Amino acid sequence: MVFVGYGISEPDAGWNDLEGLDIKGKVAVVMLGTPKKDGEPVLPDSLEQNYQSVPGAERKIGKLASMGATRTIFIADQEIKGMWPMLPRALANSVVSFNGKPQTNGPKMIVSVADDKAARFLMKGQVYNPLEAGDDPMKGYKTFVMEASSVQLKAEAEFNSIETWNVIGVIPGKDPKLKDEFV
């Protein structure tokens, strides 16, 4: 497992949690939200908004998957603890296949959300523990390989067969040069 901090890579803004980390084939442990220093966002407002809420978590998942992470475990600080119950459902991805051939419209991975007890267990004894960072979460902040740590994840899948159809309507154009073209 690798603790990737907030999982944000924005080097032009002076923040890159993922620099130098090899997460290929590993479980990424990532915090929700964005870094704050003295209660103020570290990232510029335009980037701060990119990493908020469920869309921000999805952006992090996509980046981690593109770097080869096989699983993501989210942990949350007290500020966003209220989001915990809704995250597993919000981050659940459906995969559609036609005639048994999966559609590949992006990387897929198993995403878990650690409740408070599980997060404390995962981070106990690590070189940095965001759950015990106190008033200054940036003090001692770092990303790292979680030595002597392992996790066993269980995923459930539901398979449903459905029938669907598409309808196309063509309206001929009046321009002689373009009448045979359509969108």
mmCIF file with all atom_site columns, C-alpha atoms in Angstrom:
data_model
loop_
_atom_site.group_PDB
_atom_site.id
_atom_site.type_symbol
_atom_site.label_atom_id
_atom_site.label_alt_id
_atom_site.label_comp_id
_atom_site.label_asym_id
_atom_site.label_entity_id
_atom_site.label_seq_id
_atom_site.pdbx_PDB_ins_code
_atom_site.Cartn_x
_atom_site.Cartn_y
_atom_site.Cartn_z
_atom_site.occupancy
_atom_site.B_iso_or_equiv
_atom_site.pdbx_formal_charge
_atom_site.auth_seq_id
_atom_site.auth_comp_id
_atom_site.auth_asym_id
_atom_site.auth_atom_id
_atom_site.pdbx_PDB_model_num
ATOM 1   C CA . MET A 1 1   ? 0.000   0.000  0.000   1.00 0.00 ? 1   MET A CA 1
ATOM 2   C CA . VAL A 1 2   ? 1.076   3.567  -0.666  1.00 0.00 ? 2   VAL A CA 1
ATOM 3   C CA . PHE A 1 3   ? -0.198  6.627  1.187   1.00 0.00 ? 3   PHE A CA 1
ATOM 4   C CA . VAL A 1 4   ? -0.589  9.235  -1.568  1.00 0.00 ? 4   VAL A CA 1
ATOM 5   C CA . GLY A 1 5   ? -1.794  12.050 0.691   1.00 0.00 ? 5   GLY A CA 1
ATOM 6   C CA . TYR A 1 6   ? -4.505  14.015 -1.071  1.00 0.00 ? 6   TYR A CA 1
ATOM 7   C CA . GLY A 1 7   ? -3.606  12.296 -4.363  1.00 0.00 ? 7   GLY A CA 1
ATOM 8   C CA . ILE A 1 8   ? -3.295  15.654 -6.114  1.00 0.00 ? 8   ILE A CA 1
ATOM 9   C CA . SER A 1 9   ? -0.730  16.306 -8.821  1.00 0.00 ? 9   SER A CA 1
ATOM 10  C CA . GLU A 1 10  ? -0.635  20.003 -9.727  1.00 0.00 ? 10  GLU A CA 1
ATOM 11  C CA . PRO A 1 11  ? 3.072   20.786 -10.124 1.00 0.00 ? 11  PRO A CA 1
ATOM 12  C CA . ASP A 1 12  ? 2.420   24.180 -11.792 1.00 0.00 ? 12  ASP A CA 1
ATOM 13  C CA . ALA A 1 13  ? 0.629   25.222 -8.577  1.00 0.00 ? 13  ALA A CA 1
ATOM 14  C CA . GLY A 1 14  ? 3.481   23.915 -6.420  1.00 0.00 ? 14  GLY A CA 1
ATOM 15  C CA . TRP A 1 15  ? 1.715   20.756 -5.212  1.00 0.00 ? 15  TRP A CA 1
ATOM 16  C CA . ASN A 1 16  ? 2.478   17.190 -6.277  1.00 0.00 ? 16  ASN A CA 1
ATOM 17  C CA . ASP A 1 17  ? 1.613   14.321 -3.960  1.00 0.00 ? 17  ASP A CA 1
ATOM 18  C CA . LEU A 1 18  ? 2.422   11.747 -6.628  1.00 0.00 ? 18  LEU A CA 1
ATOM 19  C CA . GLU A 1 19  ? 5.928   12.814 -7.624  1.00 0.00 ? 19  GLU A CA 1
ATOM 20  C CA . GLY A 1 20  ? 8.390   9.959  -7.290  1.00 0.00 ? 20  GLY A CA 1
ATOM 21  C CA . LEU A 1 21  ? 5.800   7.440  -6.080  1.00 0.00 ? 21  LEU A CA 1
ATOM 22  C CA . ASP A 1 22  ? 5.557   4.033  -7.711  1.00 0.00 ? 22  ASP A CA 1
ATOM 23  C CA . ILE A 1 23  ? 1.954   2.966  -7.268  1.00 0.00 ? 23  ILE A CA 1
ATOM 24  C CA . LYS A 1 24  ? 1.733   0.527  -10.144 1.00 0.00 ? 24  LYS A CA 1
ATOM 25  C CA . GLY A 1 25  ? 0.046   -2.653 -8.942  1.00 0.00 ? 25  GLY A CA 1
ATOM 26  C CA . LYS A 1 26  ? -0.469  -1.227 -5.454  1.00 0.00 ? 26  LYS A CA 1
ATOM 27  C CA . VAL A 1 27  ? -3.323  -0.030 -3.265  1.00 0.00 ? 27  VAL A CA 1
ATOM 28  C CA . ALA A 1 28  ? -3.422  3.768  -3.022  1.00 0.00 ? 28  ALA A CA 1
ATOM 29  C CA . VAL A 1 29  ? -4.548  5.175  0.325   1.00 0.00 ? 29  VAL A CA 1
ATOM 30  C CA . VAL A 1 30  ? -5.758  8.712  -0.326  1.00 0.00 ? 30  VAL A CA 1
ATOM 31  C CA . MET A 1 31  ? -7.410  11.468 1.675   1.00 0.00 ? 31  MET A CA 1
ATOM 32  C CA . LEU A 1 32  ? -10.547 13.199 0.532   1.00 0.00 ? 32  LEU A CA 1
ATOM 33  C CA . GLY A 1 33  ? -10.605 16.944 0.075   1.00 0.00 ? 33  GLY A CA 1
ATOM 34  C CA . THR A 1 34  ? -7.687  19.289 -0.421  1.00 0.00 ? 34  THR A CA 1
ATOM 35  C CA . PRO A 1 35  ? -4.687  20.477 1.592   1.00 0.00 ? 35  PRO A CA 1
ATOM 36  C CA . LYS A 1 36  ? -5.155  23.418 3.954   1.00 0.00 ? 36  LYS A CA 1
ATOM 37  C CA . LYS A 1 37  ? -2.577  25.513 5.807   1.00 0.00 ? 37  LYS A CA 1
ATOM 38  C CA . ASP A 1 38  ? -3.806  27.583 8.755   1.00 0.00 ? 38  ASP A CA 1
ATOM 39  C CA . GLY A 1 39  ? -7.362  26.834 7.620   1.00 0.00 ? 39  GLY A CA 1
ATOM 40  C CA . GLU A 1 40  ? -6.791  28.273 4.143   1.00 0.00 ? 40  GLU A CA 1
ATOM 41  C CA . PRO A 1 41  ? -6.586  26.285 0.878   1.00 0.00 ? 41  PRO A CA 1
ATOM 42  C CA . VAL A 1 42  ? -3.058  25.628 -0.360  1.00 0.00 ? 42  VAL A CA 1
ATOM 43  C CA . LEU A 1 43  ? -4.207  25.365 -3.985  1.00 0.00 ? 43  LEU A CA 1
ATOM 44  C CA . PRO A 1 44  ? -5.493  28.338 -6.011  1.00 0.00 ? 44  PRO A CA 1
ATOM 45  C CA . ASP A 1 45  ? -9.307  28.641 -6.029  1.00 0.00 ? 45  ASP A CA 1
ATOM 46  C CA . SER A 1 46  ? -9.593  27.353 -9.605  1.00 0.00 ? 46  SER A CA 1
ATOM 47  C CA . LEU A 1 47  ? -7.823  24.107 -8.664  1.00 0.00 ? 47  LEU A CA 1
ATOM 48  C CA . GLU A 1 48  ? -9.320  23.861 -5.177  1.00 0.00 ? 48  GLU A CA 1
ATOM 49  C CA . GLN A 1 49  ? -12.772 23.397 -6.702  1.00 0.00 ? 49  GLN A CA 1
ATOM 50  C CA . ASN A 1 50  ? -11.501 20.612 -9.006  1.00 0.00 ? 50  ASN A CA 1
ATOM 51  C CA . TYR A 1 51  ? -10.822 18.348 -6.030  1.00 0.00 ? 51  TYR A CA 1
ATOM 52  C CA . GLN A 1 52  ? -13.926 18.927 -3.929  1.00 0.00 ? 52  GLN A CA 1
ATOM 53  C CA . SER A 1 53  ? -16.782 16.502 -3.344  1.00 0.00 ? 53  SER A CA 1
ATOM 54  C CA . VAL A 1 54  ? -17.484 13.413 -5.444  1.00 0.00 ? 54  VAL A CA 1
ATOM 55  C CA . PRO A 1 55  ? -16.203 14.848 -8.771  1.00 0.00 ? 55  PRO A CA 1
ATOM 56  C CA . GLY A 1 56  ? -12.893 15.603 -7.055  1.00 0.00 ? 56  GLY A CA 1
ATOM 57  C CA . ALA A 1 57  ? -12.695 12.048 -5.720  1.00 0.00 ? 57  ALA A CA 1
ATOM 58  C CA . GLU A 1 58  ? -13.426 10.717 -9.213  1.00 0.00 ? 58  GLU A CA 1
ATOM 59  C CA . ARG A 1 59  ? -10.645 12.922 -10.633 1.00 0.00 ? 59  ARG A CA 1
ATOM 60  C CA . LYS A 1 60  ? -8.231  11.445 -8.083  1.00 0.00 ? 60  LYS A CA 1
ATOM 61  C CA . ILE A 1 61  ? -9.346  7.887  -8.926  1.00 0.00 ? 61  ILE A CA 1
ATOM 62  C CA . GLY A 1 62  ? -8.731  8.503  -12.626 1.00 0.00 ? 62  GLY A CA 1
ATOM 63  C CA . LYS A 1 63  ? -5.215  9.828  -11.995 1.00 0.00 ? 63  LYS A CA 1
ATOM 64  C CA . LEU A 1 64  ? -4.323  6.966  -9.658  1.00 0.00 ? 64  LEU A CA 1
ATOM 65  C CA . ALA A 1 65  ? -5.689  4.399  -12.126 1.00 0.00 ? 65  ALA A CA 1
ATOM 66  C CA . SER A 1 66  ? -3.666  5.969  -14.960 1.00 0.00 ? 66  SER A CA 1
ATOM 67  C CA . MET A 1 67  ? -0.560  5.507  -12.804 1.00 0.00 ? 67  MET A CA 1
ATOM 68  C CA . GLY A 1 68  ? -1.356  1.811  -12.345 1.00 0.00 ? 68  GLY A CA 1
ATOM 69  C CA . ALA A 1 69  ? -2.942  1.667  -8.884  1.00 0.00 ? 69  ALA A CA 1
ATOM 70  C CA . THR A 1 70  ? -5.149  -1.393 -8.594  1.00 0.00 ? 70  THR A CA 1
ATOM 71  C CA . ARG A 1 71  ? -7.301  -0.209 -5.699  1.00 0.00 ? 71  ARG A CA 1
ATOM 72  C CA . THR A 1 72  ? -8.061  3.024  -3.885  1.00 0.00 ? 72  THR A CA 1
ATOM 73  C CA . ILE A 1 73  ? -8.947  3.379  -0.228  1.00 0.00 ? 73  ILE A CA 1
ATOM 74  C CA . PHE A 1 74  ? -10.246 6.794  0.753   1.00 0.00 ? 74  PHE A CA 1
ATOM 75  C CA . ILE A 1 75  ? -9.860  8.118  4.262   1.00 0.00 ? 75  ILE A CA 1
ATOM 76  C CA . ALA A 1 76  ? -11.403 11.367 5.391   1.00 0.00 ? 76  ALA A CA 1
ATOM 77  C CA . ASP A 1 77  ? -10.472 13.942 7.960   1.00 0.00 ? 77  ASP A CA 1
ATOM 78  C CA . GLN A 1 78  ? -12.997 15.269 10.453  1.00 0.00 ? 78  GLN A CA 1
ATOM 79  C CA . GLU A 1 79  ? -13.920 18.186 8.188   1.00 0.00 ? 79  GLU A CA 1
ATOM 80  C CA . ILE A 1 80  ? -15.538 15.920 5.597   1.00 0.00 ? 80  ILE A CA 1
ATOM 81  C CA . LYS A 1 81  ? -16.488 12.993 7.792   1.00 0.00 ? 81  LYS A CA 1
ATOM 82  C CA . GLY A 1 82  ? -20.159 13.607 6.997   1.00 0.00 ? 82  GLY A CA 1
ATOM 83  C CA . MET A 1 83  ? -19.546 12.502 3.393   1.00 0.00 ? 83  MET A CA 1
ATOM 84  C CA . TRP A 1 84  ? -18.484 8.980  4.427   1.00 0.00 ? 84  TRP A CA 1
ATOM 85  C CA . PRO A 1 85  ? -21.873 7.263  4.266   1.00 0.00 ? 85  PRO A CA 1
ATOM 86  C CA . MET A 1 86  ? -22.670 8.504  0.732   1.00 0.00 ? 86  MET A CA 1
ATOM 87  C CA . LEU A 1 87  ? -19.288 7.897  -0.871  1.00 0.00 ? 87  LEU A CA 1
ATOM 88  C CA . PRO A 1 88  ? -19.426 4.161  -1.623  1.00 0.00 ? 88  PRO A CA 1
ATOM 89  C CA . ARG A 1 89  ? -22.634 4.555  -3.626  1.00 0.00 ? 89  ARG A CA 1
ATOM 90  C CA . ALA A 1 90  ? -21.521 7.814  -5.288  1.00 0.00 ? 90  ALA A CA 1
ATOM 91  C CA . LEU A 1 91  ? -18.220 6.312  -6.426  1.00 0.00 ? 91  LEU A CA 1
ATOM 92  C CA . ALA A 1 92  ? -19.688 3.008  -7.618  1.00 0.00 ? 92  ALA A CA 1
ATOM 93  C CA . ASN A 1 93  ? -19.086 2.575  -11.329 1.00 0.00 ? 93  ASN A CA 1
ATOM 94  C CA . SER A 1 94  ? -21.306 0.641  -13.653 1.00 0.00 ? 94  SER A CA 1
ATOM 95  C CA . VAL A 1 95  ? -19.657 -1.218 -16.482 1.00 0.00 ? 95  VAL A CA 1
ATOM 96  C CA . VAL A 1 96  ? -21.732 -1.824 -19.588 1.00 0.00 ? 96  VAL A CA 1
ATOM 97  C CA . SER A 1 97  ? -20.966 -4.529 -22.098 1.00 0.00 ? 97  SER A CA 1
ATOM 98  C CA . PHE A 1 98  ? -22.617 -5.446 -25.385 1.00 0.00 ? 98  PHE A CA 1
ATOM 99  C CA . ASN A 1 99  ? -22.924 -9.137 -26.149 1.00 0.00 ? 99  ASN A CA 1
ATOM 100 C CA . GLY A 1 100 ? -20.416 -9.911 -23.412 1.00 0.00 ? 100 GLY A CA 1
ATOM 101 C CA . LYS A 1 101 ? -17.728 -7.537 -24.721 1.00 0.00 ? 101 LYS A CA 1
ATOM 102 C CA . PRO A 1 102 ? -16.813 -4.972 -22.039 1.00 0.00 ? 102 PRO A CA 1
ATOM 103 C CA . GLN A 1 103 ? -16.686 -1.354 -23.107 1.00 0.00 ? 103 GLN A CA 1
ATOM 104 C CA . THR A 1 104 ? -13.351 0.214  -22.280 1.00 0.00 ? 104 THR A CA 1
ATOM 105 C CA . ASN A 1 105 ? -14.082 3.875  -21.734 1.00 0.00 ? 105 ASN A CA 1
ATOM 106 C CA . GLY A 1 106 ? -11.504 4.352  -19.015 1.00 0.00 ? 106 GLY A CA 1
ATOM 107 C CA . PRO A 1 107 ? -9.687  2.599  -16.222 1.00 0.00 ? 107 PRO A CA 1
ATOM 108 C CA . LYS A 1 108 ? -11.739 0.740  -13.643 1.00 0.00 ? 108 LYS A CA 1
ATOM 109 C CA . MET A 1 109 ? -10.676 -0.049 -10.130 1.00 0.00 ? 109 MET A CA 1
ATOM 110 C CA . ILE A 1 110 ? -12.182 -1.062 -6.840  1.00 0.00 ? 110 ILE A CA 1
ATOM 111 C CA . VAL A 1 111 ? -12.730 1.927  -4.585  1.00 0.00 ? 111 VAL A CA 1
ATOM 112 C CA . SER A 1 112 ? -13.265 1.590  -0.845  1.00 0.00 ? 112 SER A CA 1
ATOM 113 C CA . VAL A 1 113 ? -14.045 4.162  1.798   1.00 0.00 ? 113 VAL A CA 1
ATOM 114 C CA . ALA A 1 114 ? -12.533 3.477  5.207   1.00 0.00 ? 114 ALA A CA 1
ATOM 115 C CA . ASP A 1 115 ? -14.747 4.393  8.124   1.00 0.00 ? 115 ASP A CA 1
ATOM 116 C CA . ASP A 1 116 ? -13.120 6.023  11.140  1.00 0.00 ? 116 ASP A CA 1
ATOM 117 C CA . LYS A 1 117 ? -12.178 2.727  12.815  1.00 0.00 ? 117 LYS A CA 1
ATOM 118 C CA . ALA A 1 118 ? -10.671 1.222  9.658   1.00 0.00 ? 118 ALA A CA 1
ATOM 119 C CA . ALA A 1 119 ? -8.802  4.427  8.800   1.00 0.00 ? 119 ALA A CA 1
ATOM 120 C CA . ARG A 1 120 ? -7.265  4.584  12.264  1.00 0.00 ? 120 ARG A CA 1
ATOM 121 C CA . PHE A 1 121 ? -6.192  0.943  11.958  1.00 0.00 ? 121 PHE A CA 1
ATOM 122 C CA . LEU A 1 122 ? -4.641  1.536  8.511   1.00 0.00 ? 122 LEU A CA 1
ATOM 123 C CA . MET A 1 123 ? -2.699  4.615  9.573   1.00 0.00 ? 123 MET A CA 1
ATOM 124 C CA . LYS A 1 124 ? -1.624  3.480  13.056  1.00 0.00 ? 124 LYS A CA 1
ATOM 125 C CA . GLY A 1 125 ? 2.137   3.614  13.466  1.00 0.00 ? 125 GLY A CA 1
ATOM 126 C CA . GLN A 1 126 ? 2.810   5.122  10.031  1.00 0.00 ? 126 GLN A CA 1
ATOM 127 C CA . VAL A 1 127 ? 5.348   7.907  9.517   1.00 0.00 ? 127 VAL A CA 1
ATOM 128 C CA . TYR A 1 128 ? 2.485   10.365 9.028   1.00 0.00 ? 128 TYR A CA 1
ATOM 129 C CA . ASN A 1 129 ? -1.078  9.944  10.256  1.00 0.00 ? 129 ASN A CA 1
ATOM 130 C CA . PRO A 1 130 ? -3.570  12.546 9.005   1.00 0.00 ? 130 PRO A CA 1
ATOM 131 C CA . LEU A 1 131 ? -6.084  11.429 11.623  1.00 0.00 ? 131 LEU A CA 1
ATOM 132 C CA . GLU A 1 132 ? -3.719  12.484 14.379  1.00 0.00 ? 132 GLU A CA 1
ATOM 133 C CA . ALA A 1 133 ? -2.337  15.619 12.733  1.00 0.00 ? 133 ALA A CA 1
ATOM 134 C CA . GLY A 1 134 ? -4.285  17.958 15.028  1.00 0.00 ? 134 GLY A CA 1
ATOM 135 C CA . ASP A 1 135 ? -4.692  21.642 14.206  1.00 0.00 ? 135 ASP A CA 1
ATOM 136 C CA . ASP A 1 136 ? -1.880  21.680 11.629  1.00 0.00 ? 136 ASP A CA 1
ATOM 137 C CA . PRO A 1 137 ? -2.417  18.820 9.161   1.00 0.00 ? 137 PRO A CA 1
ATOM 138 C CA . MET A 1 138 ? 0.571   19.979 7.118   1.00 0.00 ? 138 MET A CA 1
ATOM 139 C CA . LYS A 1 139 ? 2.992   19.437 10.002  1.00 0.00 ? 139 LYS A CA 1
ATOM 140 C CA . GLY A 1 140 ? 4.913   16.302 9.109   1.00 0.00 ? 140 GLY A CA 1
ATOM 141 C CA . TYR A 1 141 ? 2.786   15.777 5.975   1.00 0.00 ? 141 TYR A CA 1
ATOM 142 C CA . LYS A 1 142 ? 4.331   13.382 3.466   1.00 0.00 ? 142 LYS A CA 1
ATOM 143 C CA . THR A 1 143 ? 3.488   10.598 1.065   1.00 0.00 ? 143 THR A CA 1
ATOM 144 C CA . PHE A 1 144 ? 5.131   7.209  1.536   1.00 0.00 ? 144 PHE A CA 1
ATOM 145 C CA . VAL A 1 145 ? 5.076   3.478  0.991   1.00 0.00 ? 145 VAL A CA 1
ATOM 146 C CA . MET A 1 146 ? 3.232   1.943  3.911   1.00 0.00 ? 146 MET A CA 1
ATOM 147 C CA . GLU A 1 147 ? 5.787   -0.570 5.147   1.00 0.00 ? 147 GLU A CA 1
ATOM 148 C CA . ALA A 1 148 ? 4.583   -3.812 6.710   1.00 0.00 ? 148 ALA A CA 1
ATOM 149 C CA . SER A 1 149 ? 0.995   -3.029 5.742   1.00 0.00 ? 149 SER A CA 1
ATOM 150 C CA . SER A 1 150 ? -1.424  -5.089 3.765   1.00 0.00 ? 150 SER A CA 1
ATOM 151 C CA . VAL A 1 151 ? -5.134  -5.114 3.237   1.00 0.00 ? 151 VAL A CA 1
ATOM 152 C CA . GLN A 1 152 ? -7.663  -7.615 2.051   1.00 0.00 ? 152 GLN A CA 1
ATOM 153 C CA . LEU A 1 153 ? -10.549 -6.141 0.085   1.00 0.00 ? 153 LEU A CA 1
ATOM 154 C CA . LYS A 1 154 ? -13.766 -7.811 -0.898  1.00 0.00 ? 154 LYS A CA 1
ATOM 155 C CA . ALA A 1 155 ? -15.760 -6.561 -3.879  1.00 0.00 ? 155 ALA A CA 1
ATOM 156 C CA . GLU A 1 156 ? -19.246 -7.538 -4.883  1.00 0.00 ? 156 GLU A CA 1
ATOM 157 C CA . ALA A 1 157 ? -20.598 -7.332 -8.405  1.00 0.00 ? 157 ALA A CA 1
ATOM 158 C CA . GLU A 1 158 ? -24.119 -7.483 -9.701  1.00 0.00 ? 158 GLU A CA 1
ATOM 159 C CA . PHE A 1 159 ? -24.801 -8.596 -13.267 1.00 0.00 ? 159 PHE A CA 1
ATOM 160 C CA . ASN A 1 160 ? -27.992 -7.662 -15.097 1.00 0.00 ? 160 ASN A CA 1
ATOM 161 C CA . SER A 1 161 ? -28.958 -8.373 -18.696 1.00 0.00 ? 161 SER A CA 1
ATOM 162 C CA . ILE A 1 162 ? -31.046 -5.713 -20.362 1.00 0.00 ? 162 ILE A CA 1
ATOM 163 C CA . GLU A 1 163 ? -32.371 -5.103 -23.855 1.00 0.00 ? 163 GLU A CA 1
ATOM 164 C CA . THR A 1 164 ? -32.101 -1.685 -25.400 1.00 0.00 ? 164 THR A CA 1
ATOM 165 C CA . TRP A 1 165 ? -32.336 -0.065 -28.806 1.00 0.00 ? 165 TRP A CA 1
ATOM 166 C CA . ASN A 1 166 ? -31.291 3.012  -30.726 1.00 0.00 ? 166 ASN A CA 1
ATOM 167 C CA . VAL A 1 167 ? -33.407 5.055  -33.096 1.00 0.00 ? 167 VAL A CA 1
ATOM 168 C CA . ILE A 1 168 ? -32.063 7.120  -35.963 1.00 0.00 ? 168 ILE A CA 1
ATOM 169 C CA . GLY A 1 169 ? -34.103 9.649  -37.860 1.00 0.00 ? 169 GLY A CA 1
ATOM 170 C CA . VAL A 1 170 ? -32.794 11.218 -41.068 1.00 0.00 ? 170 VAL A CA 1
ATOM 171 C CA . ILE A 1 171 ? -34.193 14.448 -42.426 1.00 0.00 ? 171 ILE A CA 1
ATOM 172 C CA . PRO A 1 172 ? -32.857 15.237 -45.900 1.00 0.00 ? 172 PRO A CA 1
ATOM 173 C CA . GLY A 1 173 ? -31.207 18.622 -46.274 1.00 0.00 ? 173 GLY A CA 1
ATOM 174 C CA . LYS A 1 174 ? -32.278 21.243 -48.828 1.00 0.00 ? 174 LYS A CA 1
ATOM 175 C CA . ASP A 1 175 ? -28.771 22.282 -49.892 1.00 0.00 ? 175 ASP A CA 1
ATOM 176 C CA . PRO A 1 176 ? -27.838 20.193 -52.960 1.00 0.00 ? 176 PRO A CA 1
ATOM 177 C CA . LYS A 1 177 ? -24.179 19.891 -51.855 1.00 0.00 ? 177 LYS A CA 1
ATOM 178 C CA . LEU A 1 178 ? -24.950 18.909 -48.254 1.00 0.00 ? 178 LEU A CA 1
ATOM 179 C CA . LYS A 1 179 ? -28.241 17.025 -48.578 1.00 0.00 ? 179 LYS A CA 1
ATOM 180 C CA . ASP A 1 180 ? -26.612 13.611 -48.244 1.00 0.00 ? 180 ASP A CA 1
ATOM 181 C CA . GLU A 1 181 ? -24.711 14.547 -45.038 1.00 0.00 ? 181 GLU A CA 1
ATOM 182 C CA . PHE A 1 182 ? -26.125 14.147 -41.550 1.00 0.00 ? 182 PHE A CA 1
ATOM 183 C CA . VAL A 1 183 ? -25.101 14.369 -37.927 1.00 0.00 ? 183 VAL A CA 1
#
